[in-house]
């Protein structure tokens, strides 16, 4: 299973993060794909998305050789929408699109509640924690400027935040499966 999350600002994705779990590694291994360029342009965003698509394609091929399949979990339409927007003519994107499962759609279709259906709220209900306690996606927008100016602490904080989002997806998916 792959748990995919992206971070974006000013209409451009600057960070894709994916946690890959296998039967041998149920907690998963996190793989970040980041571009900290201050003037991230269309070509830079495309190159970053191609890195992710290459990795996903290789992951699917490796799983297939082992007799396994891959499912790519995300929360809401953001990740597949950005991937299709950035790589509209890449045949791999259409193939990968068939692997995507939107956990927000599952939550909306099957669970009612009084509270928010944000990943932070729902993921926490299934035991997810974030190292950047209390931070939201909006908070990360302030960190991006520092990261783009070479602040490695801000870069590390953004990568950790993204990794925690992918781990929240994993916790949510495992919790939904167990209910």
Backbone as numpy.savetxt, mean C-alpha at the origin, in Angstrom:
# Nx Ny Nz CAx CAy CAz Cx Cy Cz
0.25 -13.37 -0.15 -0.59 -12.19 -0.15 0.29 -10.95 -0.15
-0.18 -9.93 -0.84 0.49 -8.64 -0.87 -0.49 -7.62 -0.31
0.01 -6.80 0.61 -0.78 -5.72 1.20 -0.17 -4.42 0.70
-0.93 -3.68 -0.11 -0.41 -2.54 -0.87 -1.02 -1.23 -0.39
-0.16 -0.23 -0.22 -0.61 1.10 0.17 0.30 2.11 -0.52
-0.26 3.25 -0.89 0.57 4.30 -1.49 0.35 5.61 -0.76
1.33 6.48 -0.89 1.26 7.84 -0.35 1.44 8.79 -1.52
0.66 9.86 -1.52 0.74 10.80 -2.63 0.54 12.22 -2.14
1.07 13.14 -2.90 0.92 14.56 -2.61 0.96 15.31 -3.93
0.16 16.34 -4.03 0.12 17.18 -5.23 -0.19 16.35 -6.48
-1.03 15.33 -6.32 -1.44 14.52 -7.46 -0.44 13.50 -7.92
0.66 13.33 -7.20 1.70 12.37 -7.61 2.00 11.39 -6.48
2.12 10.11 -6.85 2.49 9.08 -5.88 4.00 9.13 -5.71
4.45 9.34 -4.47 5.88 9.39 -4.18 6.35 8.15 -3.42
5.39 7.33 -2.92 5.75 6.15 -2.14 4.70 5.06 -2.32
5.15 3.92 -2.79 4.37 2.69 -2.80 4.99 1.78 -1.76
4.16 1.12 -0.97 4.67 0.16 -0.02 3.87 -1.13 -0.12
4.58 -2.24 -0.05 3.93 -3.54 -0.15 4.53 -4.49 0.87
3.68 -5.12 1.65 4.12 -6.18 2.53 3.72 -7.50 1.90
4.69 -8.35 1.68 4.49 -9.67 1.08 4.52 -10.71 2.18
3.43 -11.49 2.30 3.40 -12.60 3.24 3.40 -13.90 2.46
4.01 -14.90 3.05 4.04 -16.25 2.48 3.79 -17.22 3.62
3.55 -18.49 3.30 3.40 -19.47 4.39 4.63 -19.52 5.30
5.81 -19.26 4.74 7.04 -19.26 5.54 7.25 -17.96 6.31
6.64 -16.87 5.84 6.76 -15.56 6.49 5.38 -14.94 6.67
4.60 -15.42 7.63 3.23 -14.92 7.80 3.15 -13.46 8.24
4.22 -12.94 8.88 4.22 -11.52 9.26 4.63 -10.63 8.10
5.26 -11.22 7.11 5.58 -10.52 5.88 6.88 -9.76 5.89
7.26 -9.38 4.69 8.43 -8.54 4.45 7.95 -7.31 3.70
8.34 -6.16 4.20 7.91 -4.89 3.62 8.87 -4.45 2.53
8.31 -3.94 1.43 9.09 -3.47 0.29 8.64 -2.05 -0.07
9.46 -1.03 0.22 9.08 0.34 -0.15 9.66 0.71 -1.53
8.92 1.51 -2.24 9.35 2.06 -3.52 9.10 3.56 -3.42
10.16 4.35 -3.24 10.01 5.77 -2.93 10.81 6.65 -3.88
10.30 7.85 -4.09 11.00 8.88 -4.83 10.86 10.17 -4.03
11.97 10.68 -3.52 11.94 11.86 -2.67 12.27 13.14 -3.43
12.29 13.09 -4.76 12.61 14.28 -5.54 11.62 15.41 -5.23
12.18 16.59 -4.99 11.36 17.76 -4.68 10.45 18.12 -5.84
10.91 17.87 -7.04 10.12 18.21 -8.23 9.69 16.93 -8.96
9.11 15.99 -8.20 8.65 14.73 -8.79 7.73 15.03 -9.97
8.17 14.59 -11.13 7.39 14.85 -12.33 6.73 13.56 -12.81
6.04 13.66 -13.94 5.32 12.51 -14.49 6.28 11.35 -14.78
7.46 11.65 -15.31 8.42 10.59 -15.63 8.92 9.90 -14.36
9.17 10.66 -13.31 9.62 10.08 -12.05 8.55 9.23 -11.41
7.31 9.71 -11.45 6.20 8.94 -10.90 6.00 7.65 -11.70
6.14 7.75 -13.02 6.00 6.56 -13.87 7.11 5.55 -13.59
8.33 6.02 -13.44 9.44 5.11 -13.15 9.21 4.38 -11.82
8.69 5.09 -10.84 8.40 4.49 -9.55 7.29 3.43 -9.67
6.25 3.74 -10.42 5.16 2.78 -10.63 5.65 1.56 -11.41
6.57 1.77 -12.33 7.14 0.63 -13.08 7.95 -0.28 -12.14
8.66 0.33 -11.20 9.39 -0.48 -10.20 8.42 -1.38 -9.44
7.31 -0.78 -9.00 6.31 -1.54 -8.29 5.72 -2.63 -9.18
5.35 -2.28 -10.42 4.77 -3.26 -11.34 5.75 -4.39 -11.64
7.03 -4.06 -11.79 8.06 -5.09 -12.00 8.09 -6.04 -10.81
8.11 -5.47 -9.60 8.17 -6.27 -8.39 6.92 -7.15 -8.26
5.75 -6.57 -8.49 4.51 -7.35 -8.40 4.49 -8.47 -9.44
4.91 -8.17 -10.67 4.94 -9.18 -11.73 5.90 -10.31 -11.36
7.08 -9.96 -10.85 8.04 -10.98 -10.41 7.48 -11.80 -9.26
6.78 -11.15 -8.34 6.19 -11.85 -7.19 5.14 -12.85 -7.66
4.30 -12.44 -8.61 3.28 -13.33 -9.16 3.93 -14.51 -9.88
4.97 -14.24 -10.66 5.66 -15.32 -11.39 6.31 -16.30 -10.41
6.97 -15.78 -9.39 7.61 -16.65 -8.40 6.58 -17.51 -7.68
5.47 -16.91 -7.31 4.40 -17.67 -6.64 3.85 -18.75 -7.57
3.66 -18.40 -8.83 3.14 -19.36 -9.80 4.05 -20.57 -9.96
5.36 -20.32 -9.99 6.32 -21.43 -10.10 6.26 -22.35 -8.89
5.84 -21.80 -7.74 5.74 -22.59 -6.51 4.33 -23.19 -6.35
3.50 -23.01 -7.37 2.14 -23.55 -7.30 1.20 -22.74 -6.43
1.54 -21.47 -6.21 0.72 -20.58 -5.38 0.16 -19.45 -6.23
-0.81 -18.76 -5.67 -1.36 -17.58 -6.33 -1.11 -16.36 -5.45
-1.36 -15.19 -6.00 -1.15 -13.94 -5.28 -2.45 -13.15 -5.28
-2.78 -12.58 -4.13 -3.87 -11.62 -4.01 -3.25 -10.33 -3.48
-3.68 -9.21 -4.04 -3.17 -7.90 -3.64 -4.30 -7.16 -2.93
-4.14 -6.97 -1.62 -5.14 -6.30 -0.81 -4.80 -4.81 -0.68
-5.83 -3.97 -0.74 -5.68 -2.52 -0.57 -6.94 -2.03 0.13
-6.99 -0.75 0.46 -8.13 -0.18 1.18 -8.67 1.01 0.41
-9.77 0.80 -0.28 -10.33 1.85 -1.13 -9.74 1.77 -2.53
-10.19 2.64 -3.41 -9.78 2.56 -4.82 -8.44 3.21 -5.15
-7.78 3.82 -4.18 -6.60 4.65 -4.46 -5.50 3.91 -5.20
-5.07 2.78 -4.70 -3.90 2.10 -5.28 -4.15 1.64 -6.72
-5.21 0.88 -7.01 -5.40 0.48 -8.41 -5.69 1.66 -9.32
-6.38 2.67 -8.81 -6.69 3.85 -9.63 -5.41 4.58 -10.03
-4.51 4.80 -9.06 -3.24 5.47 -9.39 -2.39 4.62 -10.33
-2.34 3.32 -10.10 -1.54 2.46 -10.96 -2.05 2.51 -12.40
-3.37 2.46 -12.58 -3.95 2.56 -13.93 -3.70 3.93 -14.55
-3.79 4.99 -13.73 -3.57 6.35 -14.24 -2.13 6.54 -14.69
-1.20 6.05 -13.90 0.22 6.28 -14.17 0.71 5.39 -15.31
0.22 4.16 -15.38 0.68 3.21 -16.42 -0.51 2.73 -17.27
-1.16 3.64 -17.99 -2.38 3.27 -18.71 -2.16 2.27 -19.84
-0.99 2.25 -20.42 -0.73 1.37 -21.57 0.12 0.15 -21.22
0.32 -0.09 -19.94 1.13 -1.22 -19.50 0.22 -2.44 -19.34
0.42 -3.45 -20.19 -0.43 -4.64 -20.15 -0.39 -5.35 -18.80
0.71 -5.22 -18.09 0.81 -5.87 -16.78 -0.21 -5.33 -15.79
-0.55 -4.06 -15.93 -1.49 -3.45 -14.99 -2.86 -4.12 -15.10
-3.30 -4.40 -16.32 -4.59 -5.09 -16.49 -4.53 -6.50 -15.89
-3.42 -7.17 -16.07 -3.26 -8.51 -15.49 -3.23 -8.44 -13.96
-2.53 -7.46 -13.44 -2.45 -7.30 -11.99 -3.79 -6.87 -11.40
-4.54 -6.09 -12.17 -5.83 -5.58 -11.70 -6.76 -6.71 -11.27
-6.65 -7.85 -11.92 -7.48 -9.00 -11.56 -7.13 -9.58 -10.19
-5.99 -9.19 -9.64 -5.54 -9.71 -8.35 -5.95 -8.84 -7.17
-6.45 -7.63 -7.46 -6.75 -6.66 -6.41 -8.04 -6.99 -5.67
-8.00 -6.87 -4.34 -9.18 -7.02 -3.49 -9.24 -5.79 -2.59
-10.35 -5.08 -2.66 -10.55 -3.87 -1.87 -11.17 -4.23 -0.53
-10.39 -4.17 0.53 -10.89 -4.53 1.85 -11.91 -3.52 2.37
-11.84 -2.27 1.93 -12.85 -1.29 2.33 -14.22 -1.71 1.79
-14.27 -2.21 0.57 -15.54 -2.68 0.00 -16.10 -3.84 0.83
-15.22 -4.72 1.29 -15.67 -5.83 2.13 -16.24 -5.30 3.44
-15.54 -4.35 4.06 -16.00 -3.77 5.32 -17.35 -3.07 5.10
-17.46 -2.28 4.05 -18.71 -1.56 3.79 -19.87 -2.51 3.52
-19.61 -3.59 2.81 -20.68 -4.52 2.44 -21.14 -5.42 3.58
-20.26 -5.66 4.54 -20.58 -6.69 5.53 -20.57 -6.24 6.99
-20.12 -5.03 7.25 -20.02 -4.61 8.64 -20.62 -3.23 8.81
-21.55 -3.14 9.76 -22.14 -1.87 10.10 -21.58 -1.43 11.44
-21.48 -0.15 11.60 -20.98 0.36 12.87 -21.24 1.84 12.97
-21.14 2.34 14.16 -21.37 3.75 14.39 -20.15 4.57 14.00
-18.97 3.99 14.18 -17.74 4.74 14.00 -17.28 4.83 12.55
-16.14 5.42 12.41 -15.51 5.61 11.11 -15.09 4.27 10.50
-15.04 4.25 9.19 -14.54 3.07 8.49 -13.15 3.34 7.91
-12.44 4.31 8.49 -11.08 4.58 8.05 -10.20 3.38 8.40
-9.11 3.22 7.68 -8.19 2.12 7.97 -7.67 2.23 9.40
-7.43 3.44 9.88 -6.91 3.62 11.24 -7.91 3.06 12.26
-9.19 3.33 12.07 -10.21 2.87 13.00 -10.44 1.37 12.88
-10.68 0.91 11.66 -11.00 -0.50 11.45 -9.78 -1.37 11.72
-8.61 -0.95 11.24 -7.39 -1.72 11.47 -7.09 -1.85 12.96
-7.26 -0.76 13.70 -7.01 -0.79 15.15 -7.95 -1.77 15.85
-9.19 -1.88 15.34 -10.14 -2.83 15.94 -9.66 -4.27 15.80
-8.77 -4.50 14.83 -8.22 -5.84 14.63 -6.77 -5.94 15.12
-6.36 -4.98 15.94 -5.06 -5.06 16.60 -3.92 -4.32 15.93
-4.18 -3.61 14.84 -3.11 -2.86 14.17 -2.67 -1.68 15.03
-1.37 -1.39 14.98 -0.80 -0.23 15.67 0.10 0.53 14.70
0.23 1.81 14.95 1.10 2.65 14.13 2.19 3.22 15.03
3.41 3.19 14.53 4.53 3.74 15.29 4.41 5.24 15.44
3.75 5.87 14.49 3.51 7.31 14.54 2.11 7.52 15.10
1.98 7.29 16.41 0.67 7.29 17.07 -0.08 8.59 16.80
-1.34 8.43 16.43 -2.20 9.58 16.20 -2.04 10.25 14.86
-1.06 9.83 14.07 -0.83 10.46 12.77 -1.88 10.00 11.77
-2.21 10.89 10.86 -3.15 10.59 9.78 -2.46 10.82 8.45
-3.12 10.41 7.38 -2.57 10.67 6.05 -2.32 12.15 5.81
-3.20 12.99 6.35 -3.03 14.44 6.20 -1.75 14.92 6.89
-1.43 14.30 8.03 -0.21 14.68 8.74 1.03 14.41 7.90
0.98 13.33 7.13 2.17 12.96 6.36 2.51 14.00 5.31
1.52 14.77 4.89 1.78 15.78 3.85 2.82 16.79 4.33
2.85 17.07 5.61 3.85 18.00 6.16 5.23 17.36 6.19
5.27 16.04 6.38 6.53 15.34 6.44 7.19 15.24 5.07
6.37 15.25 4.02 6.89 15.07 2.66 7.85 16.19 2.29
7.50 17.42 2.62 8.38 18.54 2.29 9.76 18.35 2.92
9.78 17.94 4.18 11.07 17.69 4.84 11.81 16.54 4.16
11.07 15.48 3.84 11.70 14.32 3.19 12.29 14.72 1.85
11.58 15.55 1.11 12.06 15.98 -0.21 13.25 16.92 -0.10
13.42 17.53 1.05 14.59 18.39 1.29 15.76 17.62 1.88
15.66 16.28 1.85 16.78 15.45 2.28 16.76 15.03 3.73
15.69 15.34 4.46 15.59 14.96 5.87 15.34 13.45 5.95
16.40 12.69 6.28 16.26 11.23 6.30 15.35 10.75 7.43
15.25 11.52 8.52 14.30 11.15 9.58 12.87 11.22 9.06
12.56 12.25 8.29 11.22 12.38 7.71 10.96 11.26 6.69
11.97 10.92 5.90 11.84 9.82 4.96 11.55 8.52 5.70
12.32 8.26 6.75 12.13 7.04 7.54 10.74 7.02 8.19
10.28 8.18 8.67 8.97 8.27 9.31 7.86 7.96 8.30
8.00 8.47 7.08 7.00 8.19 6.03 6.99 6.72 5.64
8.16 6.14 5.52 8.26 4.71 5.17 7.66 3.87 6.30
7.95 4.21 7.55 7.40 3.47 8.69 5.88 3.61 8.72
5.38 4.81 8.48 3.94 5.05 8.45 3.28 4.19 7.37
3.89 4.14 6.20 3.36 3.35 5.10 3.42 1.86 5.43
4.52 1.42 6.00 4.63 0.01 6.39 3.55 -0.34 7.41
3.30 0.55 8.35 2.26 0.29 9.35 0.88 0.19 8.69
0.65 1.00 7.66 -0.61 0.89 6.91 -0.72 -0.49 6.26
0.36 -0.98 5.67 0.28 -2.30 5.04 0.08 -3.39 6.09
0.68 -3.22 7.27 0.48 -4.20 8.34 -0.95 -4.11 8.89
-1.54 -2.92 8.87 -2.94 -2.78 9.28 -3.85 -3.52 8.30
-3.52 -3.45 7.03 -4.28 -4.21 6.03 -4.19 -5.70 6.32
-3.00 -6.16 6.66 -2.79 -7.58 6.98 -3.61 -7.97 8.21
-3.57 -7.14 9.24 -4.34 -7.43 10.46 -5.83 -7.45 10.16
-6.29 -6.51 9.36 -7.70 -6.45 8.99 -8.10 -7.68 8.20
-7.32 -8.03 7.21 -7.64 -9.19 6.39 -7.67 -10.46 7.24
-6.68 -10.63 8.10 -6.65 -11.80 8.98 -7.86 -11.80 9.92
-8.20 -10.64 10.46 -9.35 -10.55 11.34 -10.67 -10.85 10.63
-10.81 -10.36 9.42 -12.03 -10.64 8.65 -12.13 -12.13 8.33
-11.01 -12.71 8.01 -10.98 -14.15 7.68 -11.37 -14.98 8.90
-10.97 -14.53 10.08 -11.20 -15.29 11.30 -12.59 -15.07 11.90
-13.35 -14.09 11.37 -14.68 -13.82 11.95 -15.76 -14.60 11.24
